[in-house]
Amino acid sequence: MPERPTLRRLFRLATGRSTVEEDARDELTLHAELLTQELVDAGMPPQEASAEATRRLGNLSRITREMIRIDRKRRNSAGRAEFINQLLLEIRYAFRRLLRAPAVSIGAIAAFAIGIGATTTMFSIGHSIMTPLPFPEPDRMVMILGTDRVKRLRRVGDLGLRAREFLDIREQNRTLTQVAVFASDGFHLGDGRSAAERVRGARVTGRLFTLLGVQPEIGREILPSDETPGASPVVVLGHKLWRDRFGGDPGVLGSTIRVSGTLATVIGVMPADFAFPGFESIWMPLAVDRITATKDTSPQYEVIGRLRDRVSIDQARAEVIRLGATITADRGGHLDREGLTVLPAANWSIQPEGRLRLYGMTLIISFVLLIACANVANLLIARAAAKSQETAVRVSLGASRFAIVRSFATECLILALIGGSLAACLAQVGVTLFGRAVAFELPSWIHFGVDRTILLFVFGLILLSALATGLVPGSRSANVNPADLLRGAVAGGTQFRLARLSQGLVTIQVALAATLLIIAGLIIEGDLISLGRTPVRAPEEIASGRIELRTEAYPTAVEQGRFVTEVLDRLRQIPGATAVAAGTATPGFGGPTLEFETSGTASDPKHPLQVAVSAVSPDFFATFGIPILSGREFAITDRVGGTRVAIVTQRFAARYLHDRSAVGSTIRIGDPRAPFHPNTARPEWVTIVGIVADVPAVDANAFDESGVFLPILQVGDERVAFAIRGKGAPADLLKPFRQAVFAVDPDVPVFGAGLLSEKYAEATASQKVFSGLFAAFGLAGLVLASVGLFALVALRVRQRAREIGIRMALGEPGRTILWSLTNGVGRRIAVGLAIGVGLAYLLAPLLGEVLLGASPHDPLIFGGVTGAIVLVSGLAVLLPAYRALRLDPIAALRSE
Amino acid sequence: MSPSTDLLQGTLDLLVLKVLARDSTHGWGIAQRILEVSREVLAVNQGSLYPALHRLEDRGWVTGSWGITENNRRARYYQLTSAGRRQLELERGEWNRFSGAVEAILRSA
């Protein structure tokens, strides 16, 4: 039994060193004695000699103090230097040990890097997106929303308030200081001479800026008196617009400018960097009309409010729910919603789909993190076990348990620091790429960056899990009786326990990896399905751009139809244009949904049917390459005054007009026009004249593919998208397109001009980024898990090298040795795989809409992932085992 | 005692280093040696010798270690380090410059 290290140290301390004080006193005493002796020898009486010596030495206590001070200082700095030397030595040894087992070290570094990097990326993204609104007391701001009767996840928070609901709440509530409506809108600024400019802005109700807590830089804000019908039009400018278009001249206040054809008085300029709700730079009053407010067809408004002091969000919600119920009761319950609710305004700007994707990512990432933790722990256990003989030698040579644990911790820290630095780089790249991909979809105040707190937190978490799992075997192997280990009793109790722990971790890792891969696979499959759908033929040949007509200049479908026809005529003359068309919505991007009823079925007023409706010109389907399955396209004769006609998609015909012949049957549709111009006329019955192929949505946000098309020359619209298909360089079509619009009406701005293929790419950019992230995280999990397996089997092979050598020397066939080496791990992989697949089977249906239509139990994904894991883990297990069999038996025997 | 010149500040260091360059010894031995070689002109202020030695040790020019004297007494022996040897050369050059300058003034005046 070796001496207890702590006791030995105590012993040395007690006998070894004398103190600084004693040393200094001894030195001076000797000098004084020798001096006295000399004086006595010279003939002085001893008494006198002693006094003389003391006198010559001077103030003894002062000198002693001085010496002690110098010595203490020296001893301290020497101690520090020794400590640093020791540390450097420790680090150098740790590096040497890590380099001796490069596979394990690289594996652990990879685990740290991927685990920390991926988690930090994900949470930094989430954190950036959840940036609070850049206004005073953002946590006191709330959104008031309708809750959908159909409680589908993706619809949460999707519904705005009807005008009546907004007005009632604004007037009757006692929990909110301010309530306001805002609606993003496009405005055009034009003087009639040069091409008009389109500016993104918002219509807002009075005192919105007070609600937000931001007052204009100069001038005043929009007040409730500005919303009343008949009030003279006013406008508030954004700082940048004011600077760029009006030269930053304060004199612009009070002057009138033309905004979307209206002469409006400039009443204020907002401070720089102010944008609300997202990127806007111009604001005009929104008139919530009391007369149309009672209608169900009233547009839906986004409503924001600010809580009164000492009012909780729950109190506000309770009151809003109560007010909402009163309104619903007044109307006999005829509403397409369940009721109203109040939610924090913090992250309303994120689409519900986006929020779901973030939840999906968080789920995935927690799996990666868990696998990384398990992997690091396993690798370090493997190291500790492989080192147990070395440890035994060190213990028998007198190394303290502290020294053993410290050397272990040093290794762990080095791996963690290298991995952590790589992780920081990974996270930086990931977050930057993500931010770039989604920049155009998010409000201007959201900036993406790696959150240092999160990085440190995740780093600490993984390091802790590594140290916790690693220190146990570290200190255990320090306790082992070294004699046993040195004798080569390899299957000692500690090692056995370590192996058990490590194999348990294998099961967990495989299970987590399987679940992770299946879920990631399902999500990617959904993305591929939705990305693979091409709404139109050859979108790279189509140039498109949008315009917006002023109601004043183009009040009805007649004028609007005339404008569309004139522009189309000019577009047809562009050299290289093979087909031209116009429509309210571009295929692939969905459109506003409206209520409808078919002639054969009585409509249920409580559950009205909804369908995506757009208005299109003649040749629309030919231009986009959408096949006509039966009937005909719209013709130039389908105009105002002609028979009311419609074209429907195949799916619509199959779903709503089942047994009857679709062409020739009739439907009735709510008004297809923009939300701010509610049509009071009763919808007419229209006859279906054609059926076209389904037009799949290009991005994940537009689900419903069934649609109804109306002739734009008949119903008209202020917002029209033109499309020109041309061979050669379609980009060359854009300039003549602008010229054509300018020639017809210089006051009409063209915006969003570009190739259709580019618009599709833009619409799917963030989806592709997410898809890529899912794929990367899934692969990361697989790599981590297989590295863990590899290291484990390599360790077992190393531990049993002597046994393998003997068995080979005795002529046992390689196959049976291989079997005995791998069957234990194999069983654990099988168990882990079963658990993982089962877990995925249970979890997948919970993802619902995140899967974008992929079946949650798709056998292809489940089978594929199972196969991939069997293959990869099989390789990870068999490679090191197989390598063992190629060892020279003699060398294997000597290896112990 | 005989009146003796006070040592200039810093000169003590030079003398101590010079003495130790010949042989390592203890504080008493250093004091004796300086007195002896300077033909009793330079009497070291015996009290200030020890703090000076410890300061030199702190700077790394000498190292001290406990040993036993010929009379069987426990004493601290000082030894010149290689850094101390370099320092000695340096201070010796400084001293030569300084004394040469004083000499020159005395001669010309």
PDB file of N, CA and C in Angstrom, chain A residues 18 22-24 26-31 33-36 38-39 52 55-58 63 66-71 73-74 77, chain B residues 1 26-29 31-32 35 45-59 66 69 71 73-76 78:
ATOM      1  N   SER A  18      12.359  26.111   7.063  1.00  0.00           N
ATOM      2  CA  SER A  18      12.293  27.030   8.176  1.00  0.00           C
ATOM      3  C   SER A  18      11.684  28.310   7.610  1.00  0.00           C
ATOM      4  N   GLU A  22      13.000  33.261  10.738  1.00  0.00           N
ATOM      5  CA  GLU A  22      14.069  32.545  11.464  1.00  0.00           C
ATOM      6  C   GLU A  22      15.395  32.681  10.738  1.00  0.00           C
ATOM      7  N   ASP A  23      15.330  32.533   9.414  1.00  0.00           N
ATOM      8  CA  ASP A  23      16.557  32.606   8.616  1.00  0.00           C
ATOM      9  C   ASP A  23      17.245  33.958   8.802  1.00  0.00           C
ATOM     10  N   ALA A  24      16.469  35.026   8.693  1.00  0.00           N
ATOM     11  CA  ALA A  24      17.052  36.362   8.791  1.00  0.00           C
ATOM     12  C   ALA A  24      17.688  36.565  10.160  1.00  0.00           C
ATOM     13  N   ASP A  26      18.800  34.260  12.229  1.00  0.00           N
ATOM     14  CA  ASP A  26      19.988  33.405  12.345  1.00  0.00           C
ATOM     15  C   ASP A  26      21.199  34.056  11.707  1.00  0.00           C
ATOM     16  N   GLU A  27      20.965  34.623  10.510  1.00  0.00           N
ATOM     17  CA  GLU A  27      22.087  35.197   9.764  1.00  0.00           C
ATOM     18  C   GLU A  27      22.721  36.344  10.536  1.00  0.00           C
ATOM     19  N   LEU A  28      21.887  37.228  11.095  1.00  0.00           N
ATOM     20  CA  LEU A  28      22.396  38.388  11.818  1.00  0.00           C
ATOM     21  C   LEU A  28      23.031  37.976  13.139  1.00  0.00           C
ATOM     22  N   THR A  29      22.408  36.978  13.785  1.00  0.00           N
ATOM     23  CA  THR A  29      22.966  36.517  15.065  1.00  0.00           C
ATOM     24  C   THR A  29      24.378  35.997  14.872  1.00  0.00           C
ATOM     25  N   LEU A  30      24.567  35.230  13.800  1.00  0.00           N
ATOM     26  CA  LEU A  30      25.906  34.686  13.541  1.00  0.00           C
ATOM     27  C   LEU A  30      26.907  35.819  13.384  1.00  0.00           C
ATOM     28  N   HIS A  31      26.489  36.831  12.603  1.00  0.00           N
ATOM     29  CA  HIS A  31      27.389  37.953  12.365  1.00  0.00           C
ATOM     30  C   HIS A  31      27.739  38.639  13.691  1.00  0.00           C
ATOM     31  N   GLU A  33      27.701  37.436  16.652  1.00  0.00           N
ATOM     32  CA  GLU A  33      28.538  36.579  17.498  1.00  0.00           C
ATOM     33  C   GLU A  33      29.992  36.599  17.055  1.00  0.00           C
ATOM     34  N   LEU A  34      30.171  36.519  15.703  1.00  0.00           N
ATOM     35  CA  LEU A  34      31.537  36.514  15.177  1.00  0.00           C
ATOM     36  C   LEU A  34      32.231  37.846  15.469  1.00  0.00           C
ATOM     37  N   LEU A  35      31.433  38.943  15.358  1.00  0.00           N
ATOM     38  CA  LEU A  35      31.999  40.272  15.615  1.00  0.00           C
ATOM     39  C   LEU A  35      32.406  40.395  17.079  1.00  0.00           C
ATOM     40  N   THR A  36      31.516  39.923  17.982  1.00  0.00           N
ATOM     41  CA  THR A  36      31.817  39.957  19.411  1.00  0.00           C
ATOM     42  C   THR A  36      33.091  39.179  19.685  1.00  0.00           C
ATOM     43  N   GLU A  38      35.512  38.565  17.702  1.00  0.00           N
ATOM     44  CA  GLU A  38      36.706  39.270  17.206  1.00  0.00           C
ATOM     45  C   GLU A  38      37.136  40.358  18.184  1.00  0.00           C
ATOM     46  N   LEU A  39      36.117  41.085  18.718  1.00  0.00           N
ATOM     47  CA  LEU A  39      36.425  42.162  19.648  1.00  0.00           C
ATOM     48  C   LEU A  39      37.024  41.609  20.938  1.00  0.00           C
ATOM     49  N   GLU A  52      29.181  46.657  21.727  1.00  0.00           N
ATOM     50  CA  GLU A  52      29.802  47.306  20.581  1.00  0.00           C
ATOM     51  C   GLU A  52      29.344  46.654  19.269  1.00  0.00           C
ATOM     52  N   ARG A  55      25.958  47.764  18.465  1.00  0.00           N
ATOM     53  CA  ARG A  55      25.977  49.139  18.001  1.00  0.00           C
ATOM     54  C   ARG A  55      26.407  49.197  16.534  1.00  0.00           C
ATOM     55  N   ARG A  56      27.445  48.441  16.205  1.00  0.00           N
ATOM     56  CA  ARG A  56      27.948  48.506  14.826  1.00  0.00           C
ATOM     57  C   ARG A  56      26.959  47.929  13.818  1.00  0.00           C
ATOM     58  N   LEU A  57      26.205  46.949  14.267  1.00  0.00           N
ATOM     59  CA  LEU A  57      25.240  46.364  13.327  1.00  0.00           C
ATOM     60  C   LEU A  57      24.078  47.312  13.023  1.00  0.00           C
ATOM     61  N   GLY A  58      23.824  48.243  13.952  1.00  0.00           N
ATOM     62  CA  GLY A  58      22.743  49.215  13.704  1.00  0.00           C
ATOM     63  C   GLY A  58      21.403  48.696  14.213  1.00  0.00           C
ATOM     64  N   ILE A  63      16.640  46.153  10.204  1.00  0.00           N
ATOM     65  CA  ILE A  63      17.350  45.370   9.185  1.00  0.00           C
ATOM     66  C   ILE A  63      16.651  44.034   8.953  1.00  0.00           C
ATOM     67  N   GLU A  66      13.625  44.486   6.880  1.00  0.00           N
ATOM     68  CA  GLU A  66      13.985  44.732   5.491  1.00  0.00           C
ATOM     69  C   GLU A  66      14.309  43.420   4.772  1.00  0.00           C
ATOM     70  N   MET A  67      15.106  42.583   5.462  1.00  0.00           N
ATOM     71  CA  MET A  67      15.483  41.303   4.848  1.00  0.00           C
ATOM     72  C   MET A  67      14.256  40.427   4.627  1.00  0.00           C
ATOM     73  N   ILE A  68      13.370  40.411   5.642  1.00  0.00           N
ATOM     74  CA  ILE A  68      12.168  39.568   5.528  1.00  0.00           C
ATOM     75  C   ILE A  68      11.317  40.021   4.361  1.00  0.00           C
ATOM     76  N   ARG A  69      11.230  41.374   4.214  1.00  0.00           N
ATOM     77  CA  ARG A  69      10.403  41.897   3.129  1.00  0.00           C
ATOM     78  C   ARG A  69      10.931  41.418   1.766  1.00  0.00           C
ATOM     79  N   ILE A  70      12.261  41.554   1.584  1.00  0.00           N
ATOM     80  CA  ILE A  70      12.861  41.156   0.304  1.00  0.00           C
ATOM     81  C   ILE A  70      12.660  39.667   0.070  1.00  0.00           C
ATOM     82  N   ASP A  71      12.879  38.883   1.146  1.00  0.00           N
ATOM     83  CA  ASP A  71      12.798  37.430   0.974  1.00  0.00           C
ATOM     84  C   ASP A  71      11.378  36.973   0.660  1.00  0.00           C
ATOM     85  N   LYS A  73       9.064  38.645  -0.836  1.00  0.00           N
ATOM     86  CA  LYS A  73       8.763  39.021  -2.209  1.00  0.00           C
ATOM     87  C   LYS A  73       9.361  37.992  -3.160  1.00  0.00           C
ATOM     88  N   ARG A  74      10.620  37.629  -2.883  1.00  0.00           N
ATOM     89  CA  ARG A  74      11.307  36.699  -3.769  1.00  0.00           C
ATOM     90  C   ARG A  74      10.612  35.335  -3.733  1.00  0.00           C
ATOM     91  N   SER A  77       7.340  35.426  -5.775  1.00  0.00           N
ATOM     92  CA  SER A  77       7.481  35.419  -7.236  1.00  0.00           C
ATOM     93  C   SER A  77       8.056  34.092  -7.690  1.00  0.00           C
TER      94      SER A  77
ATOM     95  N   MET B   1      36.324  52.875  16.591  1.00  0.00           N
ATOM     96  CA  MET B   1      36.991  52.262  15.436  1.00  0.00           C
ATOM     97  C   MET B   1      37.656  53.334  14.609  1.00  0.00           C
ATOM     98  N   HIS B  26      30.094  33.624   3.370  1.00  0.00           N
ATOM     99  CA  HIS B  26      28.937  34.166   4.079  1.00  0.00           C
ATOM    100  C   HIS B  26      29.121  35.654   4.342  1.00  0.00           C
ATOM    101  N   GLY B  27      28.117  36.292   4.901  1.00  0.00           N
ATOM    102  CA  GLY B  27      28.113  37.728   5.111  1.00  0.00           C
ATOM    103  C   GLY B  27      29.331  38.215   5.894  1.00  0.00           C
ATOM    104  N   TRP B  28      29.629  37.539   6.968  1.00  0.00           N
ATOM    105  CA  TRP B  28      30.786  37.913   7.791  1.00  0.00           C
ATOM    106  C   TRP B  28      32.054  37.875   6.957  1.00  0.00           C
ATOM    107  N   GLY B  29      32.208  36.805   6.176  1.00  0.00           N
ATOM    108  CA  GLY B  29      33.383  36.637   5.331  1.00  0.00           C
ATOM    109  C   GLY B  29      33.492  37.787   4.327  1.00  0.00           C
ATOM    110  N   ALA B  31      32.313  40.876   4.631  1.00  0.00           N
ATOM    111  CA  ALA B  31      32.684  42.091   5.345  1.00  0.00           C
ATOM    112  C   ALA B  31      34.178  42.096   5.657  1.00  0.00           C
ATOM    113  N   GLN B  32      34.636  40.957   6.145  1.00  0.00           N
ATOM    114  CA  GLN B  32      36.054  40.830   6.498  1.00  0.00           C
ATOM    115  C   GLN B  32      36.939  41.055   5.288  1.00  0.00           C
ATOM    116  N   LEU B  35      37.224  44.680   4.131  1.00  0.00           N
ATOM    117  CA  LEU B  35      38.062  45.427   5.056  1.00  0.00           C
ATOM    118  C   LEU B  35      39.546  45.110   4.825  1.00  0.00           C
ATOM    119  N   ASN B  45      29.336  49.120   6.330  1.00  0.00           N
ATOM    120  CA  ASN B  45      28.305  49.283   7.337  1.00  0.00           C
ATOM    121  C   ASN B  45      27.665  47.920   7.513  1.00  0.00           C
ATOM    122  N   GLN B  46      28.035  47.284   8.651  1.00  0.00           N
ATOM    123  CA  GLN B  46      27.746  45.865   8.796  1.00  0.00           C
ATOM    124  C   GLN B  46      26.249  45.563   8.717  1.00  0.00           C
ATOM    125  N   GLY B  47      25.424  46.462   9.234  1.00  0.00           N
ATOM    126  CA  GLY B  47      23.981  46.223   9.213  1.00  0.00           C
ATOM    127  C   GLY B  47      23.406  46.213   7.811  1.00  0.00           C
ATOM    128  N   SER B  48      23.895  47.154   6.979  1.00  0.00           N
ATOM    129  CA  SER B  48      23.278  47.279   5.648  1.00  0.00           C
ATOM    130  C   SER B  48      23.762  46.213   4.699  1.00  0.00           C
ATOM    131  N   LEU B  49      24.797  45.455   5.087  1.00  0.00           N
ATOM    132  CA  LEU B  49      25.315  44.405   4.210  1.00  0.00           C
ATOM    133  C   LEU B  49      24.251  43.348   3.918  1.00  0.00           C
ATOM    134  N   TYR B  50      23.516  42.980   4.983  1.00  0.00           N
ATOM    135  CA  TYR B  50      22.596  41.846   4.791  1.00  0.00           C
ATOM    136  C   TYR B  50      21.404  42.159   3.882  1.00  0.00           C
ATOM    137  N   PRO B  51      20.736  43.299   4.137  1.00  0.00           N
ATOM    138  CA  PRO B  51      19.668  43.636   3.165  1.00  0.00           C
ATOM    139  C   PRO B  51      20.212  43.714   1.742  1.00  0.00           C
ATOM    140  N   ALA B  52      21.467  44.236   1.588  1.00  0.00           N
ATOM    141  CA  ALA B  52      22.064  44.347   0.255  1.00  0.00           C
ATOM    142  C   ALA B  52      22.216  42.962  -0.367  1.00  0.00           C
ATOM    143  N   LEU B  53      22.683  42.011   0.451  1.00  0.00           N
ATOM    144  CA  LEU B  53      22.857  40.642  -0.062  1.00  0.00           C
ATOM    145  C   LEU B  53      21.517  40.055  -0.521  1.00  0.00           C
ATOM    146  N   HIS B  54      20.507  40.270   0.316  1.00  0.00           N
ATOM    147  CA  HIS B  54      19.198  39.715  -0.039  1.00  0.00           C
ATOM    148  C   HIS B  54      18.621  40.377  -1.282  1.00  0.00           C
ATOM    149  N   ARG B  55      18.934  41.696  -1.439  1.00  0.00           N
ATOM    150  CA  ARG B  55      18.463  42.379  -2.645  1.00  0.00           C
ATOM    151  C   ARG B  55      19.141  41.795  -3.880  1.00  0.00           C
ATOM    152  N   LEU B  56      20.482  41.540  -3.752  1.00  0.00           N
ATOM    153  CA  LEU B  56      21.199  40.961  -4.885  1.00  0.00           C
ATOM    154  C   LEU B  56      20.630  39.584  -5.229  1.00  0.00           C
ATOM    155  N   GLU B  57      20.239  38.854  -4.174  1.00  0.00           N
ATOM    156  CA  GLU B  57      19.668  37.526  -4.396  1.00  0.00           C
ATOM    157  C   GLU B  57      18.329  37.644  -5.133  1.00  0.00           C
ATOM    158  N   ASP B  58      17.543  38.668  -4.703  1.00  0.00           N
ATOM    159  CA  ASP B  58      16.241  38.883  -5.330  1.00  0.00           C
ATOM    160  C   ASP B  58      16.405  39.182  -6.818  1.00  0.00           C
ATOM    161  N   ARG B  59      17.498  39.897  -7.155  1.00  0.00           N
ATOM    162  CA  ARG B  59      17.723  40.226  -8.563  1.00  0.00           C
ATOM    163  C   ARG B  59      18.313  39.072  -9.347  1.00  0.00           C
ATOM    164  N   TRP B  66      22.111  27.542   2.811  1.00  0.00           N
ATOM    165  CA  TRP B  66      22.592  27.313   4.175  1.00  0.00           C
ATOM    166  C   TRP B  66      23.670  26.252   4.180  1.00  0.00           C
ATOM    167  N   THR B  69      29.869  26.340   8.819  1.00  0.00           N
ATOM    168  CA  THR B  69      31.199  26.964   8.781  1.00  0.00           C
ATOM    169  C   THR B  69      32.227  25.988   9.344  1.00  0.00           C
ATOM    170  N   ASN B  71      33.790  26.339  11.894  1.00  0.00           N
ATOM    171  CA  ASN B  71      33.579  26.227  13.347  1.00  0.00           C
ATOM    172  C   ASN B  71      32.252  25.557  13.680  1.00  0.00           C
ATOM    173  N   ARG B  73      29.225  26.242  12.636  1.00  0.00           N
ATOM    174  CA  ARG B  73      28.069  27.106  12.838  1.00  0.00           C
ATOM    175  C   ARG B  73      27.208  27.093  11.573  1.00  0.00           C
ATOM    176  N   ARG B  74      25.871  27.230  11.752  1.00  0.00           N
ATOM    177  CA  ARG B  74      24.984  27.272  10.591  1.00  0.00           C
ATOM    178  C   ARG B  74      25.081  28.674   9.995  1.00  0.00           C
ATOM    179  N   ALA B  75      25.496  28.782   8.713  1.00  0.00           N
ATOM    180  CA  ALA B  75      25.656  30.100   8.092  1.00  0.00           C
ATOM    181  C   ALA B  75      25.128  30.068   6.664  1.00  0.00           C
ATOM    182  N   ARG B  76      24.750  31.243   6.215  1.00  0.00           N
ATOM    183  CA  ARG B  76      24.216  31.329   4.859  1.00  0.00           C
ATOM    184  C   ARG B  76      25.340  31.739   3.925  1.00  0.00           C
ATOM    185  N   TYR B  78      26.847  32.695   0.208  1.00  0.00           N
ATOM    186  CA  TYR B  78      26.395  33.344  -1.027  1.00  0.00           C
ATOM    187  C   TYR B  78      27.326  33.010  -2.163  1.00  0.00           C
TER     188      TYR B  78
END
